[in-house]
Short mmCIF file of C-alpha atoms in Angstrom, two decimals:
data_model
loop_
_atom_site.label_atom_id
_atom_site.label_comp_id
_atom_site.label_asym_id
_atom_site.label_seq_id
_atom_site.Cartn_x
_atom_site.Cartn_y
_atom_site.Cartn_z
CA MET A 178 -5.14 -23.89 7.41
CA PRO A 179 -2.04 -23.27 9.57
CA THR A 180 -2.32 -20.73 12.38
CA LEU A 181 -1.18 -17.30 11.25
CA SER A 182 2.25 -16.39 12.60
CA LYS A 183 2.56 -13.61 15.17
CA ARG A 184 4.24 -11.40 12.56
CA LEU A 185 1.42 -11.82 10.04
CA SER A 186 -1.22 -11.47 12.77
CA VAL A 187 0.16 -8.04 13.68
CA ILE A 188 0.23 -7.03 10.02
CA ALA A 189 -3.35 -8.21 9.55
CA SER A 190 -4.43 -6.11 12.53
CA LEU A 191 -3.08 -2.99 10.79
CA VAL A 192 -5.35 -3.39 7.76
CA PRO A 193 -8.52 -1.24 7.99
CA PHE A 194 -11.82 -3.10 7.81
CA GLY A 195 -13.30 -3.21 4.33
CA ALA A 196 -9.99 -2.50 2.60
CA ARG A 197 -9.13 -3.41 -0.98
CA VAL A 198 -5.69 -4.85 -0.43
CA CYS A 199 -2.68 -5.65 -2.57
CA ASP A 200 -0.55 -8.23 -0.75
CA ILE A 201 2.85 -8.10 -2.46
CA GLY A 202 5.00 -11.22 -2.23
CA THR A 203 2.03 -13.20 -0.98
CA ASP A 204 3.97 -16.49 -0.81
CA HIS A 205 1.37 -19.01 0.49
CA ALA A 206 -1.49 -16.44 0.59
CA PHE A 207 -1.91 -16.94 4.34
CA LEU A 208 -2.33 -13.20 4.96
CA ALA A 209 -4.77 -12.78 2.07
CA ILE A 210 -6.90 -15.66 3.35
CA GLU A 211 -6.93 -14.26 6.91
CA LEU A 212 -7.92 -10.79 5.71
CA MET A 213 -10.89 -12.20 3.81
CA ARG A 214 -11.86 -14.59 6.61
CA THR A 215 -11.99 -11.78 9.18
CA LYS A 216 -13.60 -9.36 6.70
CA ARG A 217 -10.80 -6.85 7.15
CA ALA A 218 -10.57 -6.90 3.38
CA CYS A 219 -13.39 -6.92 0.86
CA SER A 220 -10.92 -8.01 -1.82
CA VAL A 221 -7.26 -8.97 -2.05
CA ILE A 222 -4.93 -8.99 -5.03
CA ALA A 223 -2.17 -11.37 -3.95
CA THR A 224 0.91 -10.94 -6.11
CA ASP A 225 4.23 -12.70 -6.45
CA ILE A 226 7.09 -12.44 -8.89
CA ASN A 227 7.48 -16.24 -9.07
CA GLU A 228 5.04 -18.84 -10.31
CA LYS A 229 5.78 -21.53 -7.72
CA PRO A 230 4.59 -19.53 -4.67
CA LEU A 231 1.42 -18.59 -6.57
CA GLN A 232 0.74 -22.27 -7.27
CA LYS A 233 0.98 -22.98 -3.54
CA ALA A 234 -1.17 -19.94 -2.84
CA LYS A 235 -3.83 -21.20 -5.26
CA ILE A 236 -4.03 -24.52 -3.42
CA ASN A 237 -4.39 -22.75 -0.06
CA VAL A 238 -7.04 -20.33 -1.35
CA GLU A 239 -9.07 -23.22 -2.75
CA LYS A 240 -8.79 -25.12 0.54
CA SER A 241 -9.87 -22.06 2.50
CA GLU A 242 -12.96 -21.55 0.31
CA GLN A 243 -12.48 -17.79 0.65
CA SER A 244 -13.70 -15.80 -2.32
CA GLY A 245 -12.47 -12.34 -3.33
CA ILE A 246 -8.79 -13.28 -3.63
CA ILE A 247 -7.14 -12.69 -7.00
CA LEU A 248 -3.74 -14.28 -7.57
CA ARG A 249 -1.53 -12.31 -9.95
CA LEU A 250 1.94 -13.01 -11.34
CA CYS A 251 3.74 -9.67 -11.46
CA ASP A 252 6.63 -7.66 -10.05
CA GLY A 253 5.32 -5.73 -7.06
CA LEU A 254 2.77 -3.10 -8.03
CA GLU A 255 3.63 -3.12 -11.72
CA GLY A 256 0.70 -5.38 -12.59
CA VAL A 257 -1.83 -3.55 -10.39
CA LEU A 258 -4.10 -0.65 -11.36
CA PRO A 259 -4.51 2.26 -8.92
CA GLU A 260 -8.31 1.97 -8.90
CA GLU A 261 -8.16 -1.70 -7.86
CA ILE A 262 -6.79 -1.12 -4.36
CA ASP A 263 -6.65 1.31 -1.44
CA THR A 264 -4.18 -0.53 0.81
CA VAL A 265 -0.76 -2.02 0.05
CA VAL A 266 1.05 -4.57 2.22
CA ILE A 267 4.73 -5.32 1.62
CA ALA A 268 6.08 -7.52 4.38
CA GLY A 269 8.84 -10.00 5.03
CA MET A 270 11.40 -8.42 2.69
CA GLY A 271 14.50 -6.31 3.16
CA GLY A 272 14.31 -2.53 3.17
CA GLU A 273 16.20 -2.32 -0.11
CA VAL A 274 13.79 -4.71 -1.85
CA ILE A 275 10.75 -2.85 -0.52
CA SER A 276 12.23 0.45 -1.67
CA GLY A 277 12.69 -0.97 -5.17
CA ILE A 278 9.08 -2.16 -5.29
CA LEU A 279 7.81 1.27 -4.25
CA ALA A 280 10.08 3.01 -6.76
CA ARG A 281 8.86 0.88 -9.66
CA GLY A 282 5.23 1.14 -8.57
CA LYS A 283 5.26 4.80 -7.54
CA SER A 284 2.28 5.68 -9.75
CA VAL A 285 0.19 3.45 -7.47
CA ALA A 286 2.03 3.77 -4.16
CA ALA A 287 2.09 7.58 -4.14
CA ARG A 288 -1.58 7.99 -5.02
CA LYS A 289 -3.42 10.23 -2.57
CA GLY A 290 -5.39 8.38 0.09
CA ILE A 291 -3.71 5.00 -0.30
CA LYS A 292 -2.50 3.27 2.86
CA ILE A 293 0.84 1.47 2.84
CA ILE A 294 1.87 -1.08 5.47
CA LEU A 295 5.55 -1.98 5.36
CA GLN A 296 7.40 -4.56 7.45
CA PRO A 297 11.08 -4.67 6.53
CA THR A 298 13.06 -7.63 7.85
CA THR A 299 16.35 -5.77 7.35
CA SER A 300 17.58 -2.24 6.66
CA PRO A 301 14.60 -0.23 7.99
CA GLU A 302 16.79 2.90 8.01
CA PHE A 303 17.44 2.45 4.26
CA LEU A 304 13.69 2.25 3.66
CA ARG A 305 12.92 5.32 5.72
CA ARG A 306 15.60 7.28 3.91
CA PHE A 307 14.19 6.11 0.57
CA LEU A 308 10.73 7.35 1.53
CA TYR A 309 12.17 10.71 2.50
CA GLU A 310 14.32 11.09 -0.62
CA ASN A 311 11.83 9.87 -3.22
CA GLY A 312 8.89 12.20 -3.06
CA PHE A 313 7.15 10.73 -0.04
CA GLU A 314 7.14 13.96 1.97
CA ILE A 315 7.38 12.99 5.62
CA VAL A 316 5.46 15.55 7.69
CA GLY A 317 6.02 13.71 10.95
CA VAL A 318 7.11 10.43 12.52
CA ILE A 319 5.19 8.67 15.28
CA THR A 320 7.40 6.22 17.14
CA GLN A 321 7.63 4.50 20.48
CA MET A 322 9.03 6.15 23.59
CA ASP A 323 12.76 6.19 24.33
CA LYS A 324 13.69 3.04 26.28
CA PRO A 325 16.53 2.15 28.68
CA GLN A 326 19.07 -0.15 27.04
CA GLY A 327 22.32 -1.88 27.90
CA ARG A 328 23.82 -2.81 31.26
CA LYS A 329 23.67 0.81 32.43
CA MET A 330 20.06 1.14 31.22
CA ILE A 331 20.75 4.35 29.33
CA LEU A 332 17.61 5.95 27.92
CA THR A 333 17.97 5.42 24.16
CA PRO A 334 15.80 6.86 21.36
CA PRO A 335 14.51 4.61 18.52
CA PRO A 336 16.73 4.82 15.39
CA VAL A 337 13.86 6.37 13.41
CA LYS A 338 13.73 9.25 15.89
CA GLU A 339 17.42 9.98 15.44
CA LEU A 340 17.07 9.88 11.64
CA ALA A 341 14.00 12.14 11.75
CA ILE A 342 15.70 14.72 13.97
CA ALA A 343 18.78 14.70 11.72
CA ASN A 344 16.52 15.55 8.76
CA GLY A 345 14.39 18.14 10.54
CA ILE A 346 11.26 15.96 10.67
CA PRO A 347 8.89 16.44 13.64
CA VAL A 348 8.81 13.44 16.01
CA TYR A 349 5.79 12.36 18.05
CA GLN A 350 6.10 9.82 20.86
CA PRO A 351 2.71 9.12 22.45
CA VAL A 352 2.83 7.24 25.75
CA LYS A 353 -0.33 5.35 24.76
CA MET A 354 -1.86 4.79 21.34
CA ARG A 355 -5.44 4.45 22.56
CA ASP A 356 -5.94 7.57 24.71
CA GLY A 357 -6.52 9.94 21.78
CA THR A 358 -3.08 11.57 21.99
CA ALA A 359 -1.71 9.82 18.89
CA LEU A 360 -4.78 10.77 16.86
CA GLU A 361 -4.38 14.42 17.85
CA MET A 362 -0.75 14.24 16.76
CA LEU A 363 -1.85 12.90 13.38
CA LYS A 364 -4.40 15.67 12.98
CA GLU A 365 -1.73 18.24 13.79
CA ALA A 366 0.59 16.82 11.10
CA ASP A 367 -2.35 16.62 8.63
CA PRO A 368 -0.84 13.95 6.32
CA GLU A 369 -2.34 12.85 3.00
CA LEU A 370 -0.82 9.39 3.45
CA VAL A 371 0.05 7.28 6.48
CA ILE A 372 2.69 4.56 6.16
CA VAL A 373 3.07 1.99 8.94
CA VAL A 374 6.59 0.54 9.17
CA ALA A 375 7.11 -2.14 11.84
CA TYR A 376 5.70 -0.03 14.68
CA GLY A 377 5.80 -2.94 17.11
CA LYS A 378 2.38 -2.50 18.69
CA ILE A 379 -1.20 -3.05 17.56
CA LEU A 380 -2.64 0.27 16.45
CA PRO A 381 -6.25 1.38 17.11
CA LYS A 382 -8.80 1.62 14.32
CA GLU A 383 -8.93 5.44 14.28
CA ILE A 384 -5.18 5.55 13.58
CA LEU A 385 -5.35 2.95 10.82
CA GLU A 386 -8.23 4.71 9.08
CA TYR A 387 -6.62 8.15 9.13
CA PRO A 388 -6.82 10.04 6.81
CA GLU A 389 -10.31 9.17 5.57
#
């Protein structure tokens, strides 16, 4: 099997161990295979809206000899039952497309306790606004620290911070993710659901598994 790309490797690292995953837009099933190989997932429903990618995925799954992967032809979450999964991965699509998938599959995506990992290739601000405006109550945003940018190295906040402040959403910017500070911030916000959107760093296990 080909080596997993850096992008997919980061996404795989965000999946809690033992998860029941729905990999939407699975393409060649590389992520699904890696999740089963490393035992991060105990099962994966790999979906795609087109038959051709699923045919390629089937070949790769058979070559990998990994069991526990179900290939399913459907549009996003519309062919998935809530009790089948506890983690959703939607990666490698534009923010508008991801928003549409979540809107059509809201009965699954908004279920209490489910973890959603999103990696938009374009329009992340559109996706964040969609989450805010469509019943996904955002009790807080954890983002990276402000960074110097440009020739004058002006300290610049991440776009998500600016959007959060404009909408009155608390912003948390831990210096380190592994010193316990970020976990305390999560506990303070007390969310029912944690959505990871292209954070840019590998997150520790206690963050990924919160809330229980």
